[in-house]
C-alpha cells in the first residue's frame, strides 16, 4: 500500500468568501501543500508548493499582480527540496514529479527538481506552454518558474495505460495508471479549475485517497455543493466543468469511496 506524507511549502492569504460563498470577509490563510507518495517500488512527488523563485518572479512588473491578489508568505526553510532533504531524500530519489496543474503555487519549486521526470496533463501543458505576459498571468502561469530543458523530462498522463476504477470510486470510472506504481496511483482529469487540472487516486492502508488539488478550496464545497464566489470564476478555466467536477467529488464523498485531500484546505 502507498504511504502519503504531507508537506506545507508556504501559504497565501485571501478573503474567505472568494474561496467559499458566504464565508465572510475575513482574510484566511491557505497553505500550499505538496505530497510525497511512497510505494514498495518508488517515490513520487505531487506538486511542489511555493519556493523563493515565486517571490523573485513576482517582486515587480506584471507578475507582481499575482502576489497582490494572493499575498504570499514563504520562508526559505520551507522549500520542499529542503524539507525532503531533512528526510534524507534528494531529487534523484524520486521516480517523478506529478503536477496537478500549472498555477504558480504548484510549480514554483520545479527548478529544484530539474531533470526529474515530470508527469502532467499533456493537453493542459499544450494550452499553457506558450503563454507569456498578460495571457500567462490570467492563467496563473509564471513562465520563469519552468526549468531549462523541462520539456525533455515530460511524460503526458494521456500516454499512460487507462484502467477501469473500482466501482467504489464512482462516479469516477476510468483513470491513467501511473507507470511503476503497481496500480497504487491512478491519475484522473478533474477539469474546470485550470488547464490540465488533474487528481490522483492513491491506494493507502486507510483505503483510497484522492489528491484533488484545487478542485475545491474548502471541503464544504464538495460536502454541501457550495462553490466559491463569482469573483473566483474569473480565474477558472471553465466554470461549467468546475461545477461538474465538484458534483463528482460530492458523489464520491457521499458514497465514502475515498478520502479527498485539497491542496489549500484548512482555513475554511
Ligand atoms: Zn490552482
PDB file of C-alpha atoms and ligand atoms in Angstrom:
ATOM      1  CA  UNK A   1       0.000   0.000   0.000  1.00  0.00           C
ATOM      2  CA  UNK A   2       1.140   3.536  -0.685  1.00  0.00           C
ATOM      3  CA  UNK A   3       2.071   5.952   2.065  1.00  0.00           C
ATOM      4  CA  UNK A   4       1.369   9.682   1.727  1.00  0.00           C
ATOM      5  CA  UNK A   5       3.398  12.335   3.581  1.00  0.00           C
ATOM      6  CA  UNK A   6       2.023  15.876   3.551  1.00  0.00           C
ATOM      7  CA  UNK A   7       4.232  18.966   3.347  1.00  0.00           C
ATOM      8  CA  UNK A   8       3.380  22.639   3.539  1.00  0.00           C
ATOM      9  CA  UNK A   9       5.571  24.896   1.420  1.00  0.00           C
ATOM     10  CA  UNK A  10       4.359  28.412   2.146  1.00  0.00           C
ATOM     11  CA  UNK A  11       0.865  29.846   2.276  1.00  0.00           C
ATOM     12  CA  UNK A  12      -1.131  32.736   0.915  1.00  0.00           C
ATOM     13  CA  UNK A  13      -3.951  34.811   2.304  1.00  0.00           C
ATOM     14  CA  UNK A  14      -7.229  35.524   0.657  1.00  0.00           C
ATOM     15  CA  UNK A  15     -10.668  36.818   1.532  1.00  0.00           C
ATOM     16  CA  UNK A  16     -12.693  33.847   2.804  1.00  0.00           C
ATOM     17  CA  UNK A  17     -15.849  34.446   0.758  1.00  0.00           C
ATOM     18  CA  UNK A  18     -13.940  34.474  -2.522  1.00  0.00           C
ATOM     19  CA  UNK A  19     -12.903  30.868  -1.857  1.00  0.00           C
ATOM     20  CA  UNK A  20     -16.267  29.851  -0.393  1.00  0.00           C
ATOM     21  CA  UNK A  21     -19.550  31.652  -0.975  1.00  0.00           C
ATOM     22  CA  UNK A  22     -20.983  33.113   2.240  1.00  0.00           C
ATOM     23  CA  UNK A  23     -17.790  32.583   4.276  1.00  0.00           C
ATOM     24  CA  UNK A  24     -17.393  36.277   5.185  1.00  0.00           C
ATOM     25  CA  UNK A  25     -14.784  38.917   4.567  1.00  0.00           C
ATOM     26  CA  UNK A  26     -12.063  37.773   6.952  1.00  0.00           C
ATOM     27  CA  UNK A  27      -8.634  37.210   5.457  1.00  0.00           C
ATOM     28  CA  UNK A  28      -7.816  33.497   5.709  1.00  0.00           C
ATOM     29  CA  UNK A  29      -4.628  31.501   5.402  1.00  0.00           C
ATOM     30  CA  UNK A  30      -4.434  28.931   2.600  1.00  0.00           C
ATOM     31  CA  UNK A  31      -1.461  26.557   2.924  1.00  0.00           C
ATOM     32  CA  UNK A  32       0.200  25.352  -0.251  1.00  0.00           C
ATOM     33  CA  UNK A  33       0.739  21.628   0.128  1.00  0.00           C
ATOM     34  CA  UNK A  34       2.798  19.051  -1.661  1.00  0.00           C
ATOM     35  CA  UNK A  35       2.646  15.306  -1.098  1.00  0.00           C
ATOM     36  CA  UNK A  36       5.252  12.572  -1.140  1.00  0.00           C
ATOM     37  CA  UNK A  37       3.774   9.242  -2.242  1.00  0.00           C
ATOM     38  CA  UNK A  38       5.831   6.159  -1.428  1.00  0.00           C
ATOM     39  CA  UNK A  39       5.093   2.626  -2.576  1.00  0.00           C
ATOM     40  CA  UNK A  40       7.177  -0.550  -2.306  1.00  0.00           C
ATOM     41  CA  UNK A  41       8.589   0.324  -5.737  1.00  0.00           C
ATOM     42  CA  UNK A  42       9.265   4.045  -5.710  1.00  0.00           C
ATOM     43  CA  UNK A  43       8.602   7.607  -4.656  1.00  0.00           C
ATOM     44  CA  UNK A  44       6.603  10.312  -6.373  1.00  0.00           C
ATOM     45  CA  UNK A  45       6.030  13.950  -5.571  1.00  0.00           C
ATOM     46  CA  UNK A  46       2.660  15.596  -6.089  1.00  0.00           C
ATOM     47  CA  UNK A  47       3.215  19.329  -6.791  1.00  0.00           C
ATOM     48  CA  UNK A  48       5.983  21.484  -5.345  1.00  0.00           C
ATOM     49  CA  UNK A  49       4.344  24.303  -3.358  1.00  0.00           C
ATOM     50  CA  UNK A  50       5.815  27.796  -3.202  1.00  0.00           C
ATOM     51  CA  UNK A  51       9.545  28.495  -3.453  1.00  0.00           C
ATOM     52  CA  UNK A  52      11.810  31.534  -3.219  1.00  0.00           C
ATOM     53  CA  UNK A  53      11.646  31.823  -7.014  1.00  0.00           C
ATOM     54  CA  UNK A  54       7.951  32.601  -6.775  1.00  0.00           C
ATOM     55  CA  UNK A  55       8.781  35.651  -4.648  1.00  0.00           C
ATOM     56  CA  UNK A  56      11.605  36.664  -7.011  1.00  0.00           C
ATOM     57  CA  UNK A  57       9.409  36.318 -10.107  1.00  0.00           C
ATOM     58  CA  UNK A  58       6.554  38.323  -8.638  1.00  0.00           C
ATOM     59  CA  UNK A  59       8.532  41.110  -6.963  1.00  0.00           C
ATOM     60  CA  UNK A  60       7.856  43.674  -9.673  1.00  0.00           C
ATOM     61  CA  UNK A  61       6.338  44.118 -13.111  1.00  0.00           C
ATOM     62  CA  UNK A  62       3.244  42.447 -14.467  1.00  0.00           C
ATOM     63  CA  UNK A  63       3.520  39.297 -12.333  1.00  0.00           C
ATOM     64  CA  UNK A  64       3.540  41.367  -9.122  1.00  0.00           C
ATOM     65  CA  UNK A  65      -0.253  41.353  -9.605  1.00  0.00           C
ATOM     66  CA  UNK A  66      -0.236  37.637  -8.782  1.00  0.00           C
ATOM     67  CA  UNK A  67       1.071  38.440  -5.287  1.00  0.00           C
ATOM     68  CA  UNK A  68      -1.225  41.402  -4.858  1.00  0.00           C
ATOM     69  CA  UNK A  69      -4.228  39.171  -5.468  1.00  0.00           C
ATOM     70  CA  UNK A  70      -2.951  36.378  -3.194  1.00  0.00           C
ATOM     71  CA  UNK A  71      -0.304  37.756  -0.751  1.00  0.00           C
ATOM     72  CA  UNK A  72       2.261  35.034  -0.181  1.00  0.00           C
ATOM     73  CA  UNK A  73       4.153  34.048   2.973  1.00  0.00           C
ATOM     74  CA  UNK A  74       7.155  31.870   2.369  1.00  0.00           C
ATOM     75  CA  UNK A  75      10.258  31.240   4.447  1.00  0.00           C
ATOM     76  CA  UNK A  76      13.270  29.839   2.592  1.00  0.00           C
ATOM     77  CA  UNK A  77      13.445  26.922   5.050  1.00  0.00           C
ATOM     78  CA  UNK A  78      10.001  25.768   3.834  1.00  0.00           C
ATOM     79  CA  UNK A  79      11.330  24.935   0.359  1.00  0.00           C
ATOM     80  CA  UNK A  80      10.136  21.444  -0.441  1.00  0.00           C
ATOM     81  CA  UNK A  81      13.571  20.348  -1.620  1.00  0.00           C
ATOM     82  CA  UNK A  82      14.935  21.212   1.860  1.00  0.00           C
ATOM     83  CA  UNK A  83      12.069  19.503   3.662  1.00  0.00           C
ATOM     84  CA  UNK A  84      12.748  16.355   1.629  1.00  0.00           C
ATOM     85  CA  UNK A  85      16.475  16.615   2.363  1.00  0.00           C
ATOM     86  CA  UNK A  86      15.661  16.590   6.078  1.00  0.00           C
ATOM     87  CA  UNK A  87      14.028  13.219   5.461  1.00  0.00           C
ATOM     88  CA  UNK A  88      17.158  12.024   3.670  1.00  0.00           C
ATOM     89  CA  UNK A  89      15.695  12.322   0.169  1.00  0.00           C
ATOM     90  CA  UNK A  90      17.315  14.008  -2.815  1.00  0.00           C
ATOM     91  CA  UNK A  91      15.529  14.907  -6.082  1.00  0.00           C
ATOM     92  CA  UNK A  92      17.251  11.974  -7.809  1.00  0.00           C
ATOM     93  CA  UNK A  93      15.471   9.603  -5.397  1.00  0.00           C
ATOM     94  CA  UNK A  94      12.112  10.481  -6.974  1.00  0.00           C
ATOM     95  CA  UNK A  95      10.588   8.459  -9.806  1.00  0.00           C
ATOM     96  CA  UNK A  96       8.705  11.546 -10.989  1.00  0.00           C
ATOM     97  CA  UNK A  97       7.157  14.857 -10.008  1.00  0.00           C
ATOM     98  CA  UNK A  98       3.445  14.966 -10.843  1.00  0.00           C
ATOM     99  CA  UNK A  99       1.893  18.369 -11.492  1.00  0.00           C
ATOM    100  CA  UNK A 100      -1.786  18.783 -10.712  1.00  0.00           C
ATOM    101  CA  UNK A 101      -1.811  21.946 -12.882  1.00  0.00           C
ATOM    102  CA  UNK A 102       0.389  24.917 -13.753  1.00  0.00           C
ATOM    103  CA  UNK A 103      -0.558  27.643 -11.287  1.00  0.00           C
ATOM    104  CA  UNK A 104       2.484  29.289  -9.700  1.00  0.00           C
ATOM    105  CA  UNK A 105       1.793  27.953  -6.191  1.00  0.00           C
ATOM    106  CA  UNK A 106       2.024  24.378  -7.503  1.00  0.00           C
ATOM    107  CA  UNK A 107       5.051  24.640  -9.802  1.00  0.00           C
ATOM    108  CA  UNK A 108       7.258  27.222  -8.044  1.00  0.00           C
ATOM    109  CA  UNK A 109       9.703  24.599  -6.734  1.00  0.00           C
ATOM    110  CA  UNK A 110      10.195  22.884 -10.121  1.00  0.00           C
ATOM    111  CA  UNK A 111      13.689  24.273 -10.713  1.00  0.00           C
ATOM    112  CA  UNK A 112      14.822  22.453  -7.539  1.00  0.00           C
ATOM    113  CA  UNK A 113      13.785  19.211  -9.261  1.00  0.00           C
ATOM    114  CA  UNK A 114      15.223  19.932 -12.715  1.00  0.00           C
ATOM    115  CA  UNK A 115      15.921  16.721 -14.622  1.00  0.00           C
ATOM    116  CA  UNK A 116      13.453  14.636 -12.577  1.00  0.00           C
ATOM    117  CA  UNK A 117      10.802  13.108 -14.884  1.00  0.00           C
ATOM    118  CA  UNK A 118       7.627  15.207 -14.739  1.00  0.00           C
ATOM    119  CA  UNK A 119       4.149  13.845 -15.342  1.00  0.00           C
ATOM    120  CA  UNK A 120       1.339  16.167 -16.275  1.00  0.00           C
ATOM    121  CA  UNK A 121      -1.694  16.541 -18.482  1.00  0.00           C
ATOM    122  CA  UNK A 122      -0.258  16.844 -21.980  1.00  0.00           C
ATOM    123  CA  UNK A 123      -3.404  18.591 -23.204  1.00  0.00           C
ATOM    124  CA  UNK A 124      -3.179  21.118 -20.376  1.00  0.00           C
ATOM    125  CA  UNK A 125       0.521  21.733 -20.941  1.00  0.00           C
ATOM    126  CA  UNK A 126      -0.084  22.312 -24.656  1.00  0.00           C
ATOM    127  CA  UNK A 127      -2.608  25.005 -23.762  1.00  0.00           C
ATOM    128  CA  UNK A 128      -0.227  26.606 -21.260  1.00  0.00           C
ATOM    129  CA  UNK A 129       3.349  26.238 -22.502  1.00  0.00           C
ATOM    130  CA  UNK A 130       3.438  29.213 -24.897  1.00  0.00           C
ATOM    131  CA  UNK A 131       1.576  31.695 -22.677  1.00  0.00           C
ATOM    132  CA  UNK A 132       3.503  34.868 -21.864  1.00  0.00           C
ATOM    133  CA  UNK A 133       2.710  38.267 -20.347  1.00  0.00           C
ATOM    134  CA  UNK A 134      -0.908  39.064 -19.549  1.00  0.00           C
ATOM    135  CA  UNK A 135      -2.205  35.851 -21.139  1.00  0.00           C
ATOM    136  CA  UNK A 136       0.062  33.863 -18.766  1.00  0.00           C
ATOM    137  CA  UNK A 137      -0.878  35.966 -15.734  1.00  0.00           C
ATOM    138  CA  UNK A 138      -4.580  35.435 -16.451  1.00  0.00           C
ATOM    139  CA  UNK A 139      -3.962  31.665 -16.275  1.00  0.00           C
ATOM    140  CA  UNK A 140      -1.862  31.954 -13.083  1.00  0.00           C
ATOM    141  CA  UNK A 141       1.166  30.723 -15.033  1.00  0.00           C
ATOM    142  CA  UNK A 142       4.636  32.226 -14.444  1.00  0.00           C
ATOM    143  CA  UNK A 143       6.922  31.117 -17.302  1.00  0.00           C
ATOM    144  CA  UNK A 144      10.083  31.969 -15.286  1.00  0.00           C
ATOM    145  CA  UNK A 145       9.327  29.062 -12.930  1.00  0.00           C
ATOM    146  CA  UNK A 146       9.849  26.460 -15.654  1.00  0.00           C
ATOM    147  CA  UNK A 147      13.379  24.930 -15.651  1.00  0.00           C
ATOM    148  CA  UNK A 148      15.529  24.878 -18.778  1.00  0.00           C
ATOM    149  CA  UNK A 149      15.103  21.613 -20.668  1.00  0.00           C
ATOM    150  CA  UNK A 150      11.786  20.982 -18.884  1.00  0.00           C
ATOM    151  CA  UNK A 151      10.111  19.510 -21.945  1.00  0.00           C
ATOM    152  CA  UNK A 152      12.691  16.759 -22.290  1.00  0.00           C
ATOM    153  CA  UNK A 153      11.630  15.479 -18.840  1.00  0.00           C
ATOM    154  CA  UNK A 154       7.883  15.359 -19.575  1.00  0.00           C
ATOM    155  CA  UNK A 155       5.521  12.444 -19.828  1.00  0.00           C
ATOM    156  CA  UNK A 156       1.864  13.159 -20.602  1.00  0.00           C
ATOM    157  CA  UNK A 157      -0.543  11.186 -18.448  1.00  0.00           C
ATOM    158  CA  UNK A 158      -2.699  10.725 -21.546  1.00  0.00           C
ATOM    159  CA  UNK A 159       0.035   8.371 -22.825  1.00  0.00           C
ATOM    160  CA  UNK A 160      -0.381   6.058 -19.802  1.00  0.00           C
ATOM    161  CA  UNK A 161      -2.422   2.865 -19.887  1.00  0.00           C
ATOM    162  CA  UNK A 162      -6.036   3.525 -18.917  1.00  0.00           C
ATOM    163  CA  UNK A 163      -7.832   1.273 -16.445  1.00  0.00           C
ATOM    164  CA  UNK A 164     -11.303   0.844 -15.061  1.00  0.00           C
ATOM    165  CA  UNK A 165     -11.514   2.124 -11.493  1.00  0.00           C
ATOM    166  CA  UNK A 166     -13.038   0.188  -8.600  1.00  0.00           C
ATOM    167  CA  UNK A 167     -16.817   0.675  -8.506  1.00  0.00           C
ATOM    168  CA  UNK A 168     -16.445   2.207  -5.022  1.00  0.00           C
ATOM    169  CA  UNK A 169     -14.797   5.221  -6.717  1.00  0.00           C
ATOM    170  CA  UNK A 170     -17.892   6.077  -8.771  1.00  0.00           C
ATOM    171  CA  UNK A 171     -18.710   8.368 -10.465  1.00  0.00           C
ATOM    172  CA  UNK A 172     -15.043   8.208 -11.471  1.00  0.00           C
ATOM    173  CA  UNK A 173     -14.931   5.295 -13.888  1.00  0.00           C
ATOM    174  CA  UNK A 174     -11.560   5.310 -15.661  1.00  0.00           C
ATOM    175  CA  UNK A 175      -8.095   6.621 -14.918  1.00  0.00           C
ATOM    176  CA  UNK A 176      -4.492   6.611 -16.091  1.00  0.00           C
ATOM    177  CA  UNK A 177      -2.245   4.050 -14.436  1.00  0.00           C
ATOM    178  CA  UNK A 178       0.936   5.655 -13.056  1.00  0.00           C
ATOM    179  CA  UNK A 179       3.839   3.634 -14.530  1.00  0.00           C
ATOM    180  CA  UNK A 180       5.771   1.597 -11.965  1.00  0.00           C
ATOM    181  CA  UNK A 181       3.333   2.164  -9.088  1.00  0.00           C
ATOM    182  CA  UNK A 182       1.635  -1.273  -9.159  1.00  0.00           C
ATOM    183  CA  UNK A 183      -1.831   0.222  -9.551  1.00  0.00           C
ATOM    184  CA  UNK A 184      -1.492   2.210  -6.317  1.00  0.00           C
ATOM    185  CA  UNK A 185      -1.533   5.597  -8.107  1.00  0.00           C
ATOM    186  CA  UNK A 186      -4.177   6.339 -10.739  1.00  0.00           C
ATOM    187  CA  UNK A 187      -4.476   9.772 -12.340  1.00  0.00           C
ATOM    188  CA  UNK A 188      -7.794  11.327 -13.369  1.00  0.00           C
ATOM    189  CA  UNK A 189      -8.902  14.537 -15.066  1.00  0.00           C
ATOM    190  CA  UNK A 190     -10.586  16.991 -12.669  1.00  0.00           C
ATOM    191  CA  UNK A 191     -11.405  19.701 -15.204  1.00  0.00           C
ATOM    192  CA  UNK A 192     -12.549  23.252 -14.622  1.00  0.00           C
ATOM    193  CA  UNK A 193     -10.161  24.957 -12.218  1.00  0.00           C
ATOM    194  CA  UNK A 194      -7.271  25.351 -14.690  1.00  0.00           C
ATOM    195  CA  UNK A 195      -5.949  23.916 -17.934  1.00  0.00           C
ATOM    196  CA  UNK A 196      -4.956  20.278 -17.458  1.00  0.00           C
ATOM    197  CA  UNK A 197      -6.133  20.128 -13.836  1.00  0.00           C
ATOM    198  CA  UNK A 198      -5.832  16.549 -12.604  1.00  0.00           C
ATOM    199  CA  UNK A 199      -6.134  14.463  -9.463  1.00  0.00           C
ATOM    200  CA  UNK A 200      -4.530  11.264  -8.200  1.00  0.00           C
ATOM    201  CA  UNK A 201      -6.236   8.325  -6.534  1.00  0.00           C
ATOM    202  CA  UNK A 202      -3.725   6.739  -4.156  1.00  0.00           C
ATOM    203  CA  UNK A 203      -4.358   3.330  -2.546  1.00  0.00           C
ATOM    204  CA  UNK A 204      -3.260   3.535   1.099  1.00  0.00           C
ATOM    205  CA  UNK A 205      -3.702   1.467   4.278  1.00  0.00           C
ATOM    206  CA  UNK A 206      -6.762   3.589   5.109  1.00  0.00           C
ATOM    207  CA  UNK A 207      -8.273   2.996   1.639  1.00  0.00           C
ATOM    208  CA  UNK A 208      -8.304   5.207  -1.434  1.00  0.00           C
ATOM    209  CA  UNK A 209      -7.288   8.835  -1.040  1.00  0.00           C
ATOM    210  CA  UNK A 210      -7.984  11.343  -3.812  1.00  0.00           C
ATOM    211  CA  UNK A 211      -5.451  14.144  -4.077  1.00  0.00           C
ATOM    212  CA  UNK A 212      -7.835  16.650  -5.626  1.00  0.00           C
ATOM    213  CA  UNK A 213      -5.546  19.707  -5.757  1.00  0.00           C
ATOM    214  CA  UNK A 214      -7.641  22.850  -6.392  1.00  0.00           C
ATOM    215  CA  UNK A 215     -10.880  21.168  -7.462  1.00  0.00           C
ATOM    216  CA  UNK A 216     -12.181  22.987  -4.358  1.00  0.00           C
ATOM    217  CA  UNK A 217     -10.639  25.267  -1.736  1.00  0.00           C
ATOM    218  CA  UNK A 218     -12.735  24.024   1.165  1.00  0.00           C
ATOM    219  CA  UNK A 219     -14.188  20.574   1.991  1.00  0.00           C
ATOM    220  CA  UNK A 220     -17.547  22.338   2.459  1.00  0.00           C
ATOM    221  CA  UNK A 221     -17.576  22.906  -1.307  1.00  0.00           C
ATOM    222  CA  UNK A 222     -17.920  19.200  -2.122  1.00  0.00           C
ATOM    223  CA  UNK A 223     -19.741  18.283   1.109  1.00  0.00           C
ATOM    224  CA  UNK A 224     -22.510  20.858   0.653  1.00  0.00           C
ATOM    225  CA  UNK A 225     -22.011  21.814  -3.013  1.00  0.00           C
ATOM    226  CA  UNK A 226     -21.167  25.431  -2.160  1.00  0.00           C
ATOM    227  CA  UNK A 227     -18.849  26.962  -4.720  1.00  0.00           C
ATOM    228  CA  UNK A 228     -16.549  29.955  -4.491  1.00  0.00           C
ATOM    229  CA  UNK A 229     -17.787  33.484  -5.167  1.00  0.00           C
ATOM    230  CA  UNK A 230     -18.436  34.652  -8.719  1.00  0.00           C
ATOM    231  CA  UNK A 231     -15.214  36.678  -8.447  1.00  0.00           C
ATOM    232  CA  UNK A 232     -13.266  33.408  -8.404  1.00  0.00           C
ATOM    233  CA  UNK A 233     -14.863  32.437 -11.726  1.00  0.00           C
ATOM    234  CA  UNK A 234     -12.534  34.940 -13.388  1.00  0.00           C
ATOM    235  CA  UNK A 235      -9.538  32.681 -12.771  1.00  0.00           C
ATOM    236  CA  UNK A 236     -11.333  29.420 -13.573  1.00  0.00           C
ATOM    237  CA  UNK A 237     -10.640  27.865 -16.906  1.00  0.00           C
ATOM    238  CA  UNK A 238     -14.210  26.579 -17.303  1.00  0.00           C
ATOM    239  CA  UNK A 239     -16.778  27.225 -14.565  1.00  0.00           C
ATOM    240  CA  UNK A 240     -19.273  24.716 -16.030  1.00  0.00           C
ATOM    241  CA  UNK A 241     -16.662  21.948 -15.878  1.00  0.00           C
ATOM    242  CA  UNK A 242     -15.633  23.130 -12.382  1.00  0.00           C
ATOM    243  CA  UNK A 243     -19.147  22.552 -11.039  1.00  0.00           C
ATOM    244  CA  UNK A 244     -19.447  19.178 -12.795  1.00  0.00           C
ATOM    245  CA  UNK A 245     -16.178  18.125 -11.124  1.00  0.00           C
ATOM    246  CA  UNK A 246     -17.495  19.408  -7.776  1.00  0.00           C
ATOM    247  CA  UNK A 247     -20.632  17.302  -8.242  1.00  0.00           C
ATOM    248  CA  UNK A 248     -18.437  14.232  -8.918  1.00  0.00           C
ATOM    249  CA  UNK A 249     -16.457  14.909  -5.714  1.00  0.00           C
ATOM    250  CA  UNK A 250     -19.744  15.315  -3.841  1.00  0.00           C
ATOM    251  CA  UNK A 251     -20.932  11.876  -5.004  1.00  0.00           C
ATOM    252  CA  UNK A 252     -17.572  10.258  -4.219  1.00  0.00           C
ATOM    253  CA  UNK A 253     -17.597  11.814  -0.744  1.00  0.00           C
ATOM    254  CA  UNK A 254     -21.211  10.813  -0.020  1.00  0.00           C
ATOM    255  CA  UNK A 255     -20.554   7.205  -1.013  1.00  0.00           C
ATOM    256  CA  UNK A 256     -17.387   7.156   1.105  1.00  0.00           C
ATOM    257  CA  UNK A 257     -15.283   5.746  -1.733  1.00  0.00           C
ATOM    258  CA  UNK A 258     -12.205   7.856  -0.999  1.00  0.00           C
ATOM    259  CA  UNK A 259     -10.924  10.477   1.393  1.00  0.00           C
ATOM    260  CA  UNK A 260     -10.484  13.743  -0.512  1.00  0.00           C
ATOM    261  CA  UNK A 261      -7.404  15.927   0.132  1.00  0.00           C
ATOM    262  CA  UNK A 262      -7.420  19.502  -1.178  1.00  0.00           C
ATOM    263  CA  UNK A 263      -4.148  21.385  -1.562  1.00  0.00           C
ATOM    264  CA  UNK A 264      -5.269  24.541   0.242  1.00  0.00           C
ATOM    265  CA  UNK A 265      -7.906  23.321   2.717  1.00  0.00           C
ATOM    266  CA  UNK A 266      -7.671  24.267   6.360  1.00  0.00           C
ATOM    267  CA  UNK A 267      -8.843  27.845   6.654  1.00  0.00           C
ATOM    268  CA  UNK A 268     -12.488  27.187   5.824  1.00  0.00           C
TER     269      UNK A 268
HETATM  270 ZN1  LIG B   1      -4.726  26.498  -8.790  1.00  0.00          ZN
END
